[in-house]
XYZ file of C-alpha atoms in Angstrom:
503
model
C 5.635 -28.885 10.826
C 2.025 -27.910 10.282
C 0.778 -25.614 13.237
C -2.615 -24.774 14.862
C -2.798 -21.273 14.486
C -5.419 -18.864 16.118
C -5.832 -15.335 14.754
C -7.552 -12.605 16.468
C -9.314 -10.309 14.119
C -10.515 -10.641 10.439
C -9.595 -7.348 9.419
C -7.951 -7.305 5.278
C -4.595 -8.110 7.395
C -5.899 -10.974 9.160
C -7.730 -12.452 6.007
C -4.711 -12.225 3.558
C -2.552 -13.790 6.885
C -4.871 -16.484 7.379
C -4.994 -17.894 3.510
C -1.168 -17.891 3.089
C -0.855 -19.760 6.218
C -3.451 -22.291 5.697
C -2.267 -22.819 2.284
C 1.020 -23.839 3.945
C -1.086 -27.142 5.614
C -1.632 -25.282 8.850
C -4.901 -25.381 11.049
C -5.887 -21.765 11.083
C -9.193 -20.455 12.947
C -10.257 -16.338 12.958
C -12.203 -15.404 15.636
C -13.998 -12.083 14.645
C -15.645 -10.131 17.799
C -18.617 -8.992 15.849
C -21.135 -10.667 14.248
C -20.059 -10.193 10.454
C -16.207 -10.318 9.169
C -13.642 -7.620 7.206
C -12.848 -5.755 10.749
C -13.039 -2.123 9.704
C -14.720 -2.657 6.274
C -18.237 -3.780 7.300
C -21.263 -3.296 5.685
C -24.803 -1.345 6.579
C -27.744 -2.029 5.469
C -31.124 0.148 6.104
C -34.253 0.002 4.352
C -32.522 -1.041 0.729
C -29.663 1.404 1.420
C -26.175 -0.423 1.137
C -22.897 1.498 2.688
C -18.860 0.708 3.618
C -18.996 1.682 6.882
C -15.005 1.534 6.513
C -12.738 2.087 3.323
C -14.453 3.349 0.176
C -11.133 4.108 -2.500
C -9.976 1.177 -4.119
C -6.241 2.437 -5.031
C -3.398 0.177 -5.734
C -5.160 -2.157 -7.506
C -1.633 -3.931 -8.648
C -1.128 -4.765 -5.022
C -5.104 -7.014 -4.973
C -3.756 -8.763 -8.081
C -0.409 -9.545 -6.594
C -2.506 -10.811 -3.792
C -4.325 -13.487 -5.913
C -1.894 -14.258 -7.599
C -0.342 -16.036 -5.150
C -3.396 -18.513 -5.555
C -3.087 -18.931 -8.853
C -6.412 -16.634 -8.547
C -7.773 -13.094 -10.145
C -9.426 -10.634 -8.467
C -12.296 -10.686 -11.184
C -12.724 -14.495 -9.698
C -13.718 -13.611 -6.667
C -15.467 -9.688 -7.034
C -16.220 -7.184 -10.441
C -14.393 -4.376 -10.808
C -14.942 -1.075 -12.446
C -12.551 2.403 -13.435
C -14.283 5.588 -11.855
C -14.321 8.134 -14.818
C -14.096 10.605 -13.197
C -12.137 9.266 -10.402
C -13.166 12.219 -8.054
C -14.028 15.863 -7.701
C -12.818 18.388 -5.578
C -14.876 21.145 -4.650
C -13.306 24.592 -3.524
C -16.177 27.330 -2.985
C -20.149 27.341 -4.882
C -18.967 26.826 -9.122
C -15.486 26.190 -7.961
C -14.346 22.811 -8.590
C -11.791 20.467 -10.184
C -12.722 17.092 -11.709
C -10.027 14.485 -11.703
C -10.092 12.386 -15.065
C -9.106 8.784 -15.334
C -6.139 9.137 -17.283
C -3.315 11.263 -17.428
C -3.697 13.297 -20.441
C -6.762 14.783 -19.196
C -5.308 15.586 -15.946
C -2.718 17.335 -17.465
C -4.451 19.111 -19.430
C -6.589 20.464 -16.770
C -3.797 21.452 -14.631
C -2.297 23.321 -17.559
C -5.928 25.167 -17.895
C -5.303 26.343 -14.108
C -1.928 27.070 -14.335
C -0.112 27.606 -17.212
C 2.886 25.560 -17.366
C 1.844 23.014 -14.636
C 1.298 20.434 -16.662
C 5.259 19.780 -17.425
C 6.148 20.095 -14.284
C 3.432 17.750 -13.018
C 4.863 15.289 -15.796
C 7.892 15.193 -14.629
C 6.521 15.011 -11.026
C 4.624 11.946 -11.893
C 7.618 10.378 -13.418
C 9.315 10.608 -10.169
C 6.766 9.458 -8.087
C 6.519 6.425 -10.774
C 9.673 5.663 -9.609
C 9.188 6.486 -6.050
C 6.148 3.785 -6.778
C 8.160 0.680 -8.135
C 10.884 1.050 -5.544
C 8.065 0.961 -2.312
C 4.855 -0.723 -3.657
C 7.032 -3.588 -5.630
C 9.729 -3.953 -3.388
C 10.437 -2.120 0.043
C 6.707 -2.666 1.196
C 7.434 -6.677 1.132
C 9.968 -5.857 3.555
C 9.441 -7.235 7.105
C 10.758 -4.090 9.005
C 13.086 -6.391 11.148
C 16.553 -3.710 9.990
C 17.413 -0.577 9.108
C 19.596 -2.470 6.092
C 16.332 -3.660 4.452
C 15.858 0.218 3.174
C 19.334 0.522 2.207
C 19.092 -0.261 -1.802
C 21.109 1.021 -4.836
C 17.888 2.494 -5.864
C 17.103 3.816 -2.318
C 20.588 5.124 -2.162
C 19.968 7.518 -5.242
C 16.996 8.903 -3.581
C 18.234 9.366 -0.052
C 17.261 13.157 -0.584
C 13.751 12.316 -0.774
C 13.392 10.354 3.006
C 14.791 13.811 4.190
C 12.648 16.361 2.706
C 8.840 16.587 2.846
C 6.404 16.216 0.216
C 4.611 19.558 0.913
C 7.520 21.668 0.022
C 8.370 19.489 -3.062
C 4.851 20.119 -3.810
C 5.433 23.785 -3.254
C 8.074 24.721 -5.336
C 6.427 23.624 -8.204
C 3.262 24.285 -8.163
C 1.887 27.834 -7.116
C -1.513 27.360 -7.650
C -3.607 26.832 -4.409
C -6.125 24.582 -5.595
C -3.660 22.373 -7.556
C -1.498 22.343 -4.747
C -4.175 20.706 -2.171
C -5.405 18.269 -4.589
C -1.444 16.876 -5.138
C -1.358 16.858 -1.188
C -4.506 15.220 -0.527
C -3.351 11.663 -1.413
C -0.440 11.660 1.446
C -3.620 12.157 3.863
C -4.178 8.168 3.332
C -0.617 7.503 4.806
C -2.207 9.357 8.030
C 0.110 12.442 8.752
C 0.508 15.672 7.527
C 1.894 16.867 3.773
C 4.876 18.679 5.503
C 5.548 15.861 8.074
C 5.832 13.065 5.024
C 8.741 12.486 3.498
C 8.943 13.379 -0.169
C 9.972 9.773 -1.134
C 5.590 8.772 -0.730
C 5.063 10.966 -3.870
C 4.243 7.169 -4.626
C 0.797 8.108 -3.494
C 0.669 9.922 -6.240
C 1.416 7.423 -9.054
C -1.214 5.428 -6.755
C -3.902 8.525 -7.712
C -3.098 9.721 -11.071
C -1.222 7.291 -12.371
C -3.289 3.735 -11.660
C -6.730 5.423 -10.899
C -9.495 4.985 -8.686
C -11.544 1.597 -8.838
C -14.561 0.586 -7.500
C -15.710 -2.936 -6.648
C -19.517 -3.851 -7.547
C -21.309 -3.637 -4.213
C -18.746 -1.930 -2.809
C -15.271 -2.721 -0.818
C -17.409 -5.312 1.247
C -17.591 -7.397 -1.709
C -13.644 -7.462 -1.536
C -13.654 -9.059 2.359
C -16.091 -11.759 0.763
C -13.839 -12.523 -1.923
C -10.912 -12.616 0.170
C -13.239 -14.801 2.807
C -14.346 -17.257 -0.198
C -10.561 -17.362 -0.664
C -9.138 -18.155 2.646
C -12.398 -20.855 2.929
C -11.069 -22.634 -0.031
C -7.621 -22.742 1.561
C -9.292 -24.324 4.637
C -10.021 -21.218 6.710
C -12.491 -21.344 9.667
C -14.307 -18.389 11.126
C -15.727 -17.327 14.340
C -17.932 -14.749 14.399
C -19.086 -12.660 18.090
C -15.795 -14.421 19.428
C -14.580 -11.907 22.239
C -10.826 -12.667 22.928
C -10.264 -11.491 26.697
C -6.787 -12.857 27.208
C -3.278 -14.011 25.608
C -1.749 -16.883 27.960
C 1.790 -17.320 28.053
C 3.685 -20.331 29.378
C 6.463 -20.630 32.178
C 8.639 -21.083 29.141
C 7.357 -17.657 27.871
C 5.764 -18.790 24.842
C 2.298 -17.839 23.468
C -0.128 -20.920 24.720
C -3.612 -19.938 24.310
C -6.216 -17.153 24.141
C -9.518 -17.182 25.811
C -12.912 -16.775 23.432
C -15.980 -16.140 25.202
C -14.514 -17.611 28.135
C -13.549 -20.589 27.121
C -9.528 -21.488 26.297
C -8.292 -22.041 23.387
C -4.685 -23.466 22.561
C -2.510 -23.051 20.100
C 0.887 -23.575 18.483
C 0.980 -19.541 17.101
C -1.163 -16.755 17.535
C -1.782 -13.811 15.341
C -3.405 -10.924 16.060
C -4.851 -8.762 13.500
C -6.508 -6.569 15.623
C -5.470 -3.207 17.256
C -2.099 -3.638 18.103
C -1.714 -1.518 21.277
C -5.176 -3.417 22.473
C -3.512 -7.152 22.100
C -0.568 -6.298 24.552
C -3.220 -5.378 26.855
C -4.268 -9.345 26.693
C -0.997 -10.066 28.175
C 0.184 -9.567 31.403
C 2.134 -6.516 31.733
C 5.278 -8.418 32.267
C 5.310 -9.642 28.582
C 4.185 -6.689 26.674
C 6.644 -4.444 24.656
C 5.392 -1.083 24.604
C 4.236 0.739 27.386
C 1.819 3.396 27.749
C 3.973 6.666 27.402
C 5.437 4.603 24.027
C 1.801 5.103 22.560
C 1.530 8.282 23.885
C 4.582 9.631 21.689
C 3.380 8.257 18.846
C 1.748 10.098 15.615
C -1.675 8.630 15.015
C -3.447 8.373 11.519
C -6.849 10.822 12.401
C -9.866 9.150 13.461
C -13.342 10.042 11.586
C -16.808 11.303 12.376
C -18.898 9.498 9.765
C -22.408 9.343 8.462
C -24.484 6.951 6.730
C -27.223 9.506 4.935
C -30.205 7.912 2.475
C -31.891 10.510 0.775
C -35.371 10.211 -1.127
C -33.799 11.597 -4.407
C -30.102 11.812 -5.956
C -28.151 13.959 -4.834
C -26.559 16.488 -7.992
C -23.524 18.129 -9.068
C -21.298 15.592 -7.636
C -19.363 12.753 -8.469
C -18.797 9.024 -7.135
C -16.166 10.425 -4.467
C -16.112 14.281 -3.996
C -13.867 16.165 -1.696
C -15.055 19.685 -0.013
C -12.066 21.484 0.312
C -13.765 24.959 0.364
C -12.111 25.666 3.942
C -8.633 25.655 4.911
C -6.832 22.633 4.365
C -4.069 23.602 6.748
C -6.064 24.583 9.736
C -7.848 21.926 9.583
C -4.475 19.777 9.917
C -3.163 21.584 12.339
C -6.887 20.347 14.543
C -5.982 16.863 13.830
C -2.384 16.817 14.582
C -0.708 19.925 16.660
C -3.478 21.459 18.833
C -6.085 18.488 19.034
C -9.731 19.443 18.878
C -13.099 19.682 16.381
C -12.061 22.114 13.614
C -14.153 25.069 13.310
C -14.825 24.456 9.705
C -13.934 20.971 8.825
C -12.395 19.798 5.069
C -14.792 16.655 4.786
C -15.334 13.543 1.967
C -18.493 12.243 0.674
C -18.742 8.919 -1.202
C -22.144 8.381 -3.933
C -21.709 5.061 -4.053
C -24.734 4.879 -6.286
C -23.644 7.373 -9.135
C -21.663 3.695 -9.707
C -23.561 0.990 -8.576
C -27.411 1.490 -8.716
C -27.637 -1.713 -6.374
C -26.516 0.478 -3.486
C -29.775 2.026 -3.213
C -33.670 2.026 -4.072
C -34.716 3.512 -7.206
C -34.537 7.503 -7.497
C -33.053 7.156 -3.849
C -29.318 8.448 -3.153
C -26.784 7.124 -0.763
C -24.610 9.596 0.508
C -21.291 8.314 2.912
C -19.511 11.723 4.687
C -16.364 11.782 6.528
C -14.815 14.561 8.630
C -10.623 13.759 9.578
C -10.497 14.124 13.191
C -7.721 13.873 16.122
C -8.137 11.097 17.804
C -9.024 10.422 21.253
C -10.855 13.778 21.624
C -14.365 13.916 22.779
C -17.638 12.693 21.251
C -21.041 12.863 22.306
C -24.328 12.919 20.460
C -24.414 17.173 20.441
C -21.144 17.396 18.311
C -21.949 15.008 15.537
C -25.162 16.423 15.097
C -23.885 19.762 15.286
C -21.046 19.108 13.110
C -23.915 16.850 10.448
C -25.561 20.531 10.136
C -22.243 22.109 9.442
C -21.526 19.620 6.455
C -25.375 18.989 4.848
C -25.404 23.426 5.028
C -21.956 23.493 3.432
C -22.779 20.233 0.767
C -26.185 22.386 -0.264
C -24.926 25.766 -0.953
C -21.843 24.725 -2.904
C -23.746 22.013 -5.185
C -26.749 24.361 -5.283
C -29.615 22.437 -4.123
C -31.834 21.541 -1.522
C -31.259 18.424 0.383
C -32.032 18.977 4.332
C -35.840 18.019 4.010
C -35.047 14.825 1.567
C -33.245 13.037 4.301
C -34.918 9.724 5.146
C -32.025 8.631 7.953
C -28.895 9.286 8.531
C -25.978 7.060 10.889
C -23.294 8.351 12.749
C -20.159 6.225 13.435
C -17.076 8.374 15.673
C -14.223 8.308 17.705
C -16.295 6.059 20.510
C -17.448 3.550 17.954
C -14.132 2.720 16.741
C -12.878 2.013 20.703
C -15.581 0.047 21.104
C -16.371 -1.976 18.193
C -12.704 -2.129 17.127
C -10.892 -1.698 19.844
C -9.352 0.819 18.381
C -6.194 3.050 20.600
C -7.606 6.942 20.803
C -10.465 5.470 18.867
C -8.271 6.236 15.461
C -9.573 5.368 12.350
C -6.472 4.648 10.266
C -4.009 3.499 12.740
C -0.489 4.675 12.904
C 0.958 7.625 10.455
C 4.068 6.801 8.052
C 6.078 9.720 9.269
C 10.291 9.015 8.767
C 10.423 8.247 12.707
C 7.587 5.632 11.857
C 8.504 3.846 8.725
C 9.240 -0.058 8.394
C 11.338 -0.828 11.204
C 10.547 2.199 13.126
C 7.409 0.503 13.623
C 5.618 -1.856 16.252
C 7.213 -5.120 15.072
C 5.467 -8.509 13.296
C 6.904 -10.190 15.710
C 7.016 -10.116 19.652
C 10.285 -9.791 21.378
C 9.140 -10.994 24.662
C 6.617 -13.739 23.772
C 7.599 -16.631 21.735
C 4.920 -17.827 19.128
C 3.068 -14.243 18.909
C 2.946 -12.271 15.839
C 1.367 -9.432 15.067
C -0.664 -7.589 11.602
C -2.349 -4.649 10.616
C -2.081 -1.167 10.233
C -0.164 -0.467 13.363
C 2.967 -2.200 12.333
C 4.131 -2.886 9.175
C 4.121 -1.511 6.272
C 1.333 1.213 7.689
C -2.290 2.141 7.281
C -4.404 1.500 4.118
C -5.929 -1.454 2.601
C -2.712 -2.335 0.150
C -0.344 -2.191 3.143
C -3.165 -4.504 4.910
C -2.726 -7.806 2.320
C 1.229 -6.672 2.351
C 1.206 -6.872 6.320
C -0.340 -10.052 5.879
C 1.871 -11.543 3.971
C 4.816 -10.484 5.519
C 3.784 -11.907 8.777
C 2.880 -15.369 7.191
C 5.786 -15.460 5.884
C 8.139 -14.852 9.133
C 5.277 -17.740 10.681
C 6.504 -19.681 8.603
C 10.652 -19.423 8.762
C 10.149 -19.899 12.293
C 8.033 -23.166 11.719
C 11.216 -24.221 9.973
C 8.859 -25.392 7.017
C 10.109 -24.907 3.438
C 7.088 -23.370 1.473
C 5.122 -25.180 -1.020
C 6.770 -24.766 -4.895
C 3.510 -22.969 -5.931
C 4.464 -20.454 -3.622
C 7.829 -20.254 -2.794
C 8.760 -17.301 -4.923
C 6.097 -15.350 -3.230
C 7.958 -16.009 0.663
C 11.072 -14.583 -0.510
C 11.362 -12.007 2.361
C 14.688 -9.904 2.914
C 16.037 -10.532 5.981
């Protein structure tokens, strides 16, 4: 049967949801709460300045293709993209820095230059974590998390080891130097939990970094949500935008029947919600939710972020498209985000130049400068610590790129832990949702589906397959695809290969 679908949220999760199932002949409507779409990944714009307020790495970029793909589409159909070369840079004290190239060679080589003998075991490292790579990105991440028995794989078998120990240690044992050590830990840090609390099987994320590169998409990630938008219009897609959804109602019979928009209700045969998962049960009455409030509580959140939005009135030098400050102490820091909660004294923090890429982002001989700071979530926030913590990062950002930038500030944003609760919704006000520790993986996790509502599914990066923008068009499709086994509908030929979902 074709359905009438509703889905709340138009987060990356919500969009890749939405075209799958409308491609199947269903009705599907998004109802966005704010006034533009992309949830997380919007857009600011301030006096010809341009800025992701959300995700600014384009990794995985297999996963976008596989995505398209589906449609019989490209990526380069719907947005341009571009290699970073250099992908980053990592700064670790004033003249102190390692520059990541975009191929593997190079990287080796510079590990070798810091520590002699590095670069075979990195090789070898990188093999593994190839591996590690095509068993999770191309097959255990398409996984609905429904059993334990959809991890148990001849190939998963031969690497049970590696769900057991921790990447940090792995990490360890090979590699002594400091600096090379941090930068093989930093890409775990997009999973949302610390290097010694991952298991050593994600050394994925590390095929992910070195192995595929970093991309960027002209006009940033935004111009990703408007070719996944385009995409989901052509399939028949409506959207809602400044559509507040204040309640789920459920039926005598217990199945999901409507939500309310702006008041108003509106029914449905399914409903999907791509938006914070822990804030959707709160739309139901307590009766029907699954998880209670001491469930969240035990659970490992990905950090939240302090971020600002900076335009300066000249470029900003000696630093690359995405540079990382890691010139204080990378497990301190860690241990403020996720053991003893609070602002870190002196914060590890990212900063995106969006327009050392794209000179679109910005006016002529002007600079746009994105910074981040990982922080615990649901600690406080008030107007005193981001601006003391802004002087703490612009002091730090001068002295170890040597120049003077205070005085060339034309404006600078702030977006924190009380921004994401209430423009997202967002539990704790986290920024990255919930961490892939071995107690949270695939069906550890939140399910896709409700167990005490009929009709309601769930997306995002609170269930599965976890945070990130990949695992966002993953969760998507995974969830389309369990809508549809339950609308008893056999999926179009054009796409039937692609709802083959291990059960």
């Amino acid at each position: 049967m074709n359905a009438t679908i509703k889905i709340i949220g138009s987060g990356f999760s919500s969009l890749a949801a939405a075209a799958y199932l409308a491609c199947e002949g269903n009705d599907v409507t998004v109802y966005e709460k704010n006034d533009t779409l992309g949830g997380r990944a919007r857009q600011l714009k301030k006096d010809g300045f341009t800025f992701d307020m959300g995700p600014t790495w384009y990794w995985m970029p297999d996963v976008f293709e596989r995505f398209f793909e589906d449609f019989g589409k490209k990526p380069r159909d719907y947005y341009q993209l571009k290699k970073l070369s250099p992908a980053y840079s990592v700064y670790f004290g004033k003249e102190d820095y390692i520059t990541i190239a975009d191929n593997l060679e190079d990287i080796y080589r510079v590990f070798e230059e810091n520590e002699p003998g590095s670069s075979t075991e990195l090789k070898n490292f990188i093999s593994e974590a190839k591996s590690n790579y095509d068993i999770a990105i191309k097959d255990l991440v398409y996984r609905p998390g429904l059993s334990p028995l959809e991890l148990v794989t001849p190939q998963t078998i031969a690497k049970l080891g590696q769900f057991f120990g921790n990447i940090s240690k792995d990490i360890r044992k090979k590699f002594k130097n400091k600096r090379l050590v941090q930068i093989l830990e930093f890409p775990v840090l997009f999973l949302g939990a610390k290097p010694s609390d991952t298991p050593s099987f994600y050394s994925f994320m590390n095929y992910a970094d070195f192995g595929l590169g970093t991309w960027y998409p002209k006009n940033g990630m935004y111009s990703v949500v408007e070719g996944m938008v385009e995409l989901a219009k052509e399939q028949g897609v409506k959207f809602v935008t400044n559509a507040s959804v204040s309640k789920i109602g459920v039926s005598e019979t217990g199945c999901a029947e409507y939500i309310t928009v702006n008041g108003e209700k509106l029914y449905a045969d399914i409903i999907l919600s791509g938006a914070d998962y822990h804030h959707t049960e709160t739309l139901l009455d307590k009766r029907f939710r699954q998880y209670n409030e001491d469930y969240w509580q035990k659970k490992v959140f990905a950090p939240s972020s302090l971020l600002f939005y900076v335009g300066f009135d000249k470029p900003v030098e000696n630093v690359e498209h995405h540079t990382l400050f890691f010139d204080s102490d990378f497990d301190t820091h860690a241990i403020d985000i996720y053991d003893n909660p609070k602002w870190p004294d002196e914060p590890l923090f990212y900063a995106s130049f969006s327009g050392k890429t794209d000179t679109d982002a910005m006016p002529v001989g002007k600079e746009a400068g994105t910074f981040l700071i990982p922080l615990a979530p649901g600690i406080e926030d008030t107007p005193e610590l981001r601006e003391k913590y802004f002087e703490k990062i612009i002091t730090r950002l001068e002295n170890l790129t040597q120049q003077s930038l205070r005085d060339s500030i034309l404006f600078k944003e702030s977006f924190c832990v009380n921004d994401f609760v209430k423009d997202y919704n967002s539990y704790k006000g986290n920024a990255y949702g919930l961490a892939n520790t071995l107690m949270q993986t695939a069906f550890l996790r939140p399910g896709l589906k409700s167990k005490k509502v009929k009709n309601l599914f769930f997306t995002g990066q609170l269930t599965v397959p976890g945070p990130g923008v990949p695992p966002a068009l993953i969760s998507g499709k995974l969830v389309a695809g369990l809508i549809e086994k339950q609308l008893d509908k056999e999926p179009k030929k054009s796409l039937t290969k692609h709802y083959e979902i291990n059960i």
